[in-house]
PDB file of C-alpha atoms in Angstrom:
ATOM      1  CA  MET A   1      73.747  -7.002 195.375  1.00 84.00           C
ATOM      2  CA  GLY A   2      75.175  -3.604 196.314  1.00 85.00           C
ATOM      3  CA  SER A   3      77.536  -3.589 193.336  1.00 91.00           C
ATOM      4  CA  VAL A   4      74.618  -4.333 190.969  1.00 93.00           C
ATOM      5  CA  ILE A   5      72.667  -1.342 192.322  1.00 94.00           C
ATOM      6  CA  VAL A   6      75.714   0.902 191.924  1.00 94.00           C
ATOM      7  CA  ALA A   7      76.275  -0.390 188.373  1.00 95.00           C
ATOM      8  CA  VAL A   8      72.618   0.261 187.455  1.00 94.00           C
ATOM      9  CA  LEU A   9      72.746   3.786 188.907  1.00 90.00           C
ATOM     10  CA  LEU A  10      75.984   4.587 187.064  1.00 91.00           C
ATOM     11  CA  ALA A  11      74.568   3.183 183.797  1.00 93.00           C
ATOM     12  CA  ALA A  12      71.412   5.302 184.182  1.00 88.00           C
ATOM     13  CA  TRP A  13      73.516   8.378 184.926  1.00 85.00           C
ATOM     14  CA  LEU A  14      75.651   7.716 181.836  1.00 87.00           C
ATOM     15  CA  ALA A  15      72.526   7.271 179.682  1.00 85.00           C
ATOM     16  CA  VAL A  16      71.000  10.556 180.894  1.00 82.00           C
ATOM     17  CA  THR A  17      74.324  12.352 180.328  1.00 81.00           C
ATOM     18  CA  VAL A  18      74.633  11.039 176.773  1.00 81.00           C
ATOM     19  CA  LEU A  19      70.995  11.846 175.928  1.00 80.00           C
ATOM     20  CA  ALA A  20      71.312  15.364 177.378  1.00 77.00           C
ATOM     21  CA  ALA A  21      74.366  15.986 175.167  1.00 75.00           C
ATOM     22  CA  LEU A  22      72.549  15.138 171.925  1.00 74.00           C
ATOM     23  CA  PRO A  23      71.710  18.305 169.949  1.00 67.00           C
ATOM     24  CA  ARG A  24      68.115  17.520 168.996  1.00 71.00           C
ATOM     25  CA  ILE A  25      66.767  15.899 172.180  1.00 74.00           C
ATOM     26  CA  GLY A  26      69.114  17.246 174.845  1.00 68.00           C
ATOM     27  CA  GLY A  27      66.860  20.168 175.802  1.00 68.00           C
ATOM     28  CA  GLY A  28      63.872  17.855 176.296  1.00 73.00           C
ATOM     29  CA  VAL A  29      65.911  15.461 178.421  1.00 72.00           C
ATOM     30  CA  ARG A  30      67.214  18.310 180.579  1.00 67.00           C
ATOM     31  CA  GLY A  31      63.638  19.570 181.053  1.00 71.00           C
ATOM     32  CA  ARG A  32      62.480  16.189 182.394  1.00 76.00           C
ATOM     33  CA  VAL A  33      65.328  15.731 184.864  1.00 71.00           C
ATOM     34  CA  PRO A  34      64.271  16.539 188.451  1.00 73.00           C
ATOM     35  CA  ALA A  35      65.737  19.756 189.895  1.00 67.00           C
ATOM     36  CA  TRP A  36      67.702  17.891 192.557  1.00 70.00           C
ATOM     37  CA  PHE A  37      69.358  15.709 189.873  1.00 69.00           C
ATOM     38  CA  SER A  38      70.120  18.379 187.236  1.00 68.00           C
ATOM     39  CA  PRO A  39      73.453  19.506 188.778  1.00 71.00           C
ATOM     40  CA  LEU A  40      74.684  15.924 188.344  1.00 73.00           C
ATOM     41  CA  VAL A  41      74.124  15.979 184.561  1.00 75.00           C
ATOM     42  CA  PRO A  42      77.192  17.586 182.992  1.00 71.00           C
ATOM     43  CA  SER A  43      76.759  20.225 180.321  1.00 67.00           C
ATOM     44  CA  TRP A  44      79.310  19.723 177.564  1.00 62.00           C
ATOM     45  CA  ALA A  45      79.109  23.248 176.160  1.00 58.00           C
ATOM     46  CA  PHE A  46      82.628  24.366 175.420  1.00 53.00           C
ATOM     47  CA  PHE A  47      83.460  28.086 175.119  1.00 53.00           C
ATOM     48  CA  ALA A  48      79.871  29.278 175.585  1.00 55.00           C
ATOM     49  CA  PRO A  49      76.485  28.281 176.938  1.00 57.00           C
ATOM     50  CA  ARG A  50      75.571  27.380 173.335  1.00 57.00           C
ATOM     51  CA  PRO A  51      78.730  26.570 171.374  1.00 60.00           C
ATOM     52  CA  ALA A  52      78.969  27.238 167.668  1.00 63.00           C
ATOM     53  CA  THR A  53      78.137  24.005 165.886  1.00 70.00           C
ATOM     54  CA  ARG A  54      77.388  25.597 162.513  1.00 76.00           C
ATOM     55  CA  ASP A  55      79.330  28.011 160.332  1.00 79.00           C
ATOM     56  CA  GLN A  56      77.892  31.190 158.877  1.00 83.00           C
ATOM     57  CA  VAL A  57      78.475  31.051 155.144  1.00 85.00           C
ATOM     58  CA  LEU A  58      78.180  33.843 152.588  1.00 90.00           C
ATOM     59  CA  MET A  59      76.859  32.531 149.271  1.00 92.00           C
ATOM     60  CA  TYR A  60      75.811  34.116 145.996  1.00 94.00           C
ATOM     61  CA  ARG A  61      74.116  33.220 142.759  1.00 94.00           C
ATOM     62  CA  ASP A  62      74.167  34.903 139.395  1.00 94.00           C
ATOM     63  CA  PHE A  63      71.046  36.259 137.719  1.00 92.00           C
ATOM     64  CA  LEU A  64      71.485  35.341 134.084  1.00 91.00           C
ATOM     65  CA  ALA A  65      70.403  37.269 130.982  1.00 88.00           C
ATOM     66  CA  ASN A  66      67.710  34.642 130.232  1.00 91.00           C
ATOM     67  CA  GLY A  67      65.982  35.409 133.567  1.00 89.00           C
ATOM     68  CA  ALA A  68      67.149  32.271 135.377  1.00 92.00           C
ATOM     69  CA  PHE A  69      69.321  32.022 138.463  1.00 93.00           C
ATOM     70  CA  GLY A  70      72.590  30.136 138.526  1.00 91.00           C
ATOM     71  CA  PRO A  71      73.497  27.757 141.363  1.00 92.00           C
ATOM     72  CA  LEU A  72      74.373  29.027 144.839  1.00 90.00           C
ATOM     73  CA  ARG A  73      78.136  29.273 145.274  1.00 91.00           C
ATOM     74  CA  GLU A  74      80.100  29.958 148.419  1.00 88.00           C
ATOM     75  CA  VAL A  75      82.161  33.132 148.725  1.00 86.00           C
ATOM     76  CA  TRP A  76      85.563  32.110 149.985  1.00 78.00           C
ATOM     77  CA  PRO A  77      87.162  34.755 152.187  1.00 67.00           C
ATOM     78  CA  GLY A  78      90.529  35.872 150.898  1.00 61.00           C
ATOM     79  CA  GLY A  79      93.466  34.497 152.785  1.00 53.00           C
ATOM     80  CA  GLY A  80      94.932  37.208 154.946  1.00 52.00           C
ATOM     81  CA  PRO A  81      97.325  37.050 157.848  1.00 55.00           C
ATOM     82  CA  GLY A  82      95.749  35.015 160.604  1.00 57.00           C
ATOM     83  CA  GLY A  83      92.473  34.503 158.703  1.00 58.00           C
ATOM     84  CA  ARG A  84      91.331  38.092 159.207  1.00 67.00           C
ATOM     85  CA  ALA A  85      89.238  38.175 156.031  1.00 68.00           C
ATOM     86  CA  GLY A  86      87.274  35.130 157.176  1.00 71.00           C
ATOM     87  CA  LYS A  87      86.729  36.665 160.597  1.00 76.00           C
ATOM     88  CA  ALA A  88      85.618  39.936 158.994  1.00 79.00           C
ATOM     89  CA  VAL A  89      83.047  38.137 156.836  1.00 80.00           C
ATOM     90  CA  SER A  90      81.837  36.132 159.839  1.00 79.00           C
ATOM     91  CA  ASP A  91      81.461  39.262 161.985  1.00 83.00           C
ATOM     92  CA  THR A  92      79.707  41.125 159.182  1.00 86.00           C
ATOM     93  CA  VAL A  93      77.265  38.243 158.678  1.00 85.00           C
ATOM     94  CA  GLY A  94      76.546  38.303 162.416  1.00 83.00           C
ATOM     95  CA  HIS A  95      75.868  42.043 162.327  1.00 84.00           C
ATOM     96  CA  LEU A  96      73.592  41.656 159.294  1.00 87.00           C
ATOM     97  CA  LEU A  97      71.562  38.902 160.973  1.00 85.00           C
ATOM     98  CA  GLU A  98      71.292  41.052 164.103  1.00 83.00           C
ATOM     99  CA  THR A  99      70.060  43.993 162.000  1.00 81.00           C
ATOM    100  CA  VAL A 100      67.533  41.779 160.200  1.00 82.00           C
ATOM    101  CA  GLY A 101      66.284  40.412 163.530  1.00 80.00           C
ATOM    102  CA  LYS A 102      65.778  43.896 164.957  1.00 75.00           C
ATOM    103  CA  SER A 103      64.009  44.965 161.769  1.00 73.00           C
ATOM    104  CA  ARG A 104      61.651  41.974 161.888  1.00 73.00           C
ATOM    105  CA  ARG A 105      60.814  42.533 165.558  1.00 71.00           C
ATOM    106  CA  ALA A 106      60.069  46.189 164.883  1.00 65.00           C
ATOM    107  CA  GLY A 107      58.119  45.367 161.727  1.00 62.00           C
ATOM    108  CA  ARG A 108      55.284  43.447 163.299  1.00 63.00           C
ATOM    109  CA  ALA A 109      53.292  46.637 163.875  1.00 62.00           C
ATOM    110  CA  GLY A 110      53.794  48.439 160.546  1.00 68.00           C
ATOM    111  CA  GLY A 111      52.015  48.279 157.225  1.00 72.00           C
ATOM    112  CA  PRO A 112      53.384  47.722 153.705  1.00 75.00           C
ATOM    113  CA  GLU A 113      54.866  51.209 153.443  1.00 78.00           C
ATOM    114  CA  GLU A 114      56.675  50.690 156.739  1.00 78.00           C
ATOM    115  CA  ALA A 115      58.027  47.336 155.463  1.00 76.00           C
ATOM    116  CA  ARG A 116      59.408  48.954 152.285  1.00 81.00           C
ATOM    117  CA  LEU A 117      61.121  51.604 154.385  1.00 83.00           C
ATOM    118  CA  ARG A 118      62.702  48.934 156.630  1.00 82.00           C
ATOM    119  CA  ASP A 119      63.923  47.019 153.575  1.00 82.00           C
ATOM    120  CA  ALA A 120      65.457  50.192 152.139  1.00 86.00           C
ATOM    121  CA  ARG A 121      67.216  50.912 155.431  1.00 85.00           C
ATOM    122  CA  LEU A 122      68.562  47.380 155.491  1.00 86.00           C
ATOM    123  CA  MET A 123      69.917  47.687 151.937  1.00 89.00           C
ATOM    124  CA  ILE A 124      71.958  50.764 152.859  1.00 90.00           C
ATOM    125  CA  SER A 125      73.236  49.327 156.137  1.00 88.00           C
ATOM    126  CA  THR A 126      76.968  48.808 156.464  1.00 89.00           C
ATOM    127  CA  PRO A 127      76.841  44.998 156.889  1.00 90.00           C
ATOM    128  CA  TYR A 128      74.606  44.608 153.824  1.00 91.00           C
ATOM    129  CA  LEU A 129      76.844  46.760 151.647  1.00 92.00           C
ATOM    130  CA  LEU A 130      80.015  45.007 152.831  1.00 91.00           C
ATOM    131  CA  LEU A 131      78.594  41.561 152.042  1.00 91.00           C
ATOM    132  CA  LEU A 132      77.277  42.789 148.688  1.00 92.00           C
ATOM    133  CA  GLY A 133      80.755  44.084 147.833  1.00 90.00           C
ATOM    134  CA  ARG A 134      82.287  40.755 148.824  1.00 89.00           C
ATOM    135  CA  ALA A 135      79.797  38.851 146.634  1.00 90.00           C
ATOM    136  CA  CYS A 136      80.391  41.244 143.723  1.00 89.00           C
ATOM    137  CA  ALA A 137      84.137  40.607 143.922  1.00 88.00           C
ATOM    138  CA  ALA A 138      83.656  36.842 143.451  1.00 88.00           C
ATOM    139  CA  PRO A 139      83.926  35.283 139.971  1.00 89.00           C
ATOM    140  CA  HIS A 140      80.692  35.424 137.963  1.00 89.00           C
ATOM    141  CA  ASP A 141      79.254  33.659 134.944  1.00 88.00           C
ATOM    142  CA  ALA A 142      79.872  35.428 131.623  1.00 87.00           C
ATOM    143  CA  ALA A 143      76.091  35.653 131.011  1.00 87.00           C
ATOM    144  CA  ALA A 144      75.382  37.168 134.433  1.00 90.00           C
ATOM    145  CA  VAL A 145      73.573  40.501 134.505  1.00 91.00           C
ATOM    146  CA  GLY A 146      72.880  40.537 138.230  1.00 92.00           C
ATOM    147  CA  LEU A 147      73.566  38.756 141.466  1.00 93.00           C
ATOM    148  CA  GLN A 148      71.895  37.878 144.712  1.00 95.00           C
ATOM    149  CA  PHE A 149      73.721  36.979 147.899  1.00 94.00           C
ATOM    150  CA  ALA A 150      72.536  34.781 150.721  1.00 94.00           C
ATOM    151  CA  VAL A 151      73.600  33.948 154.241  1.00 92.00           C
ATOM    152  CA  ALA A 152      73.365  30.324 155.286  1.00 89.00           C
ATOM    153  CA  PHE A 153      74.247  28.141 158.231  1.00 86.00           C
ATOM    154  CA  ALA A 154      76.286  25.105 157.243  1.00 82.00           C
ATOM    155  CA  SER A 155      77.333  22.135 159.315  1.00 76.00           C
ATOM    156  CA  LEU A 156      79.340  19.032 158.625  1.00 70.00           C
ATOM    157  CA  ARG A 157      76.368  17.027 159.913  1.00 71.00           C
ATOM    158  CA  GLU A 158      73.839  18.480 157.478  1.00 67.00           C
ATOM    159  CA  GLU A 159      73.835  17.871 153.732  1.00 74.00           C
ATOM    160  CA  GLU A 160      72.387  21.210 152.610  1.00 81.00           C
ATOM    161  CA  PRO A 161      73.088  24.603 154.169  1.00 82.00           C
ATOM    162  CA  GLU A 162      70.131  26.331 155.846  1.00 86.00           C
ATOM    163  CA  VAL A 163      69.563  29.675 154.102  1.00 89.00           C
ATOM    164  CA  VAL A 164      68.524  32.316 156.644  1.00 89.00           C
ATOM    165  CA  PHE A 165      68.745  35.505 154.575  1.00 91.00           C
ATOM    166  CA  VAL A 166      68.456  36.302 150.874  1.00 92.00           C
ATOM    167  CA  SER A 167      69.216  39.727 149.432  1.00 93.00           C
ATOM    168  CA  ALA A 168      67.493  41.536 146.629  1.00 91.00           C
ATOM    169  CA  VAL A 169      68.808  41.072 143.091  1.00 92.00           C
ATOM    170  CA  HIS A 170      71.505  43.643 142.291  1.00 93.00           C
ATOM    171  CA  ARG A 171      72.683  44.720 138.849  1.00 91.00           C
ATOM    172  CA  LEU A 172      76.102  43.453 137.902  1.00 86.00           C
ATOM    173  CA  GLU A 173      78.267  45.668 135.723  1.00 77.00           C
ATOM    174  CA  THR A 174      79.438  43.844 132.616  1.00 63.00           C
ATOM    175  CA  GLY A 175      83.111  43.798 131.814  1.00 51.00           C
ATOM    176  CA  VAL A 176      84.183  44.281 135.430  1.00 50.00           C
ATOM    177  CA  PRO A 177      87.346  42.285 136.132  1.00 52.00           C
ATOM    178  CA  GLU A 178      87.247  39.646 138.861  1.00 56.00           C
ATOM    179  CA  GLY A 179      88.010  40.988 142.318  1.00 53.00           C
ATOM    180  CA  VAL A 180      86.628  44.463 141.631  1.00 52.00           C
ATOM    181  CA  PRO A 181      83.348  45.287 143.427  1.00 55.00           C
ATOM    182  CA  CYS A 182      80.318  45.903 141.181  1.00 61.00           C
TER     183      CYS A 182
END
């Protein structure tokens, strides 16, 4: 009888541990666990309290001469020693999202003129200009007259990337060779 009780307790503990580790319901499970029991539920968060489970991806799409947009395409960071270009793009995306977040928090109190001013400040910020330059250097459709870049979160688990930021449409110089910023 004692071994059955131990087996049931261990099975319940395993079930709570597995449920708490699931990304979508883990927070709810952890919230329902009594305070005296919560130290017994392991937290499988490697490298941080909330590990990176999605990649930040820089994407762009061409604005065509007929007024339509082309498909979203990923900007592949150039291969440098030790993946530095990829790290630079990732850091720049993080800084842009931080800047956008600060702008949105500050923008709750302003009117339309204040919003236009915030958008203009964002478009001349260093992260925005760096990502725009990276998107301009990517190959474009021959009929493209402009481009728009986007930042998305992508995961191997999800089919479609989640777009979290979309830039304004920027004019694309015609006849610019690939790899040269617009």
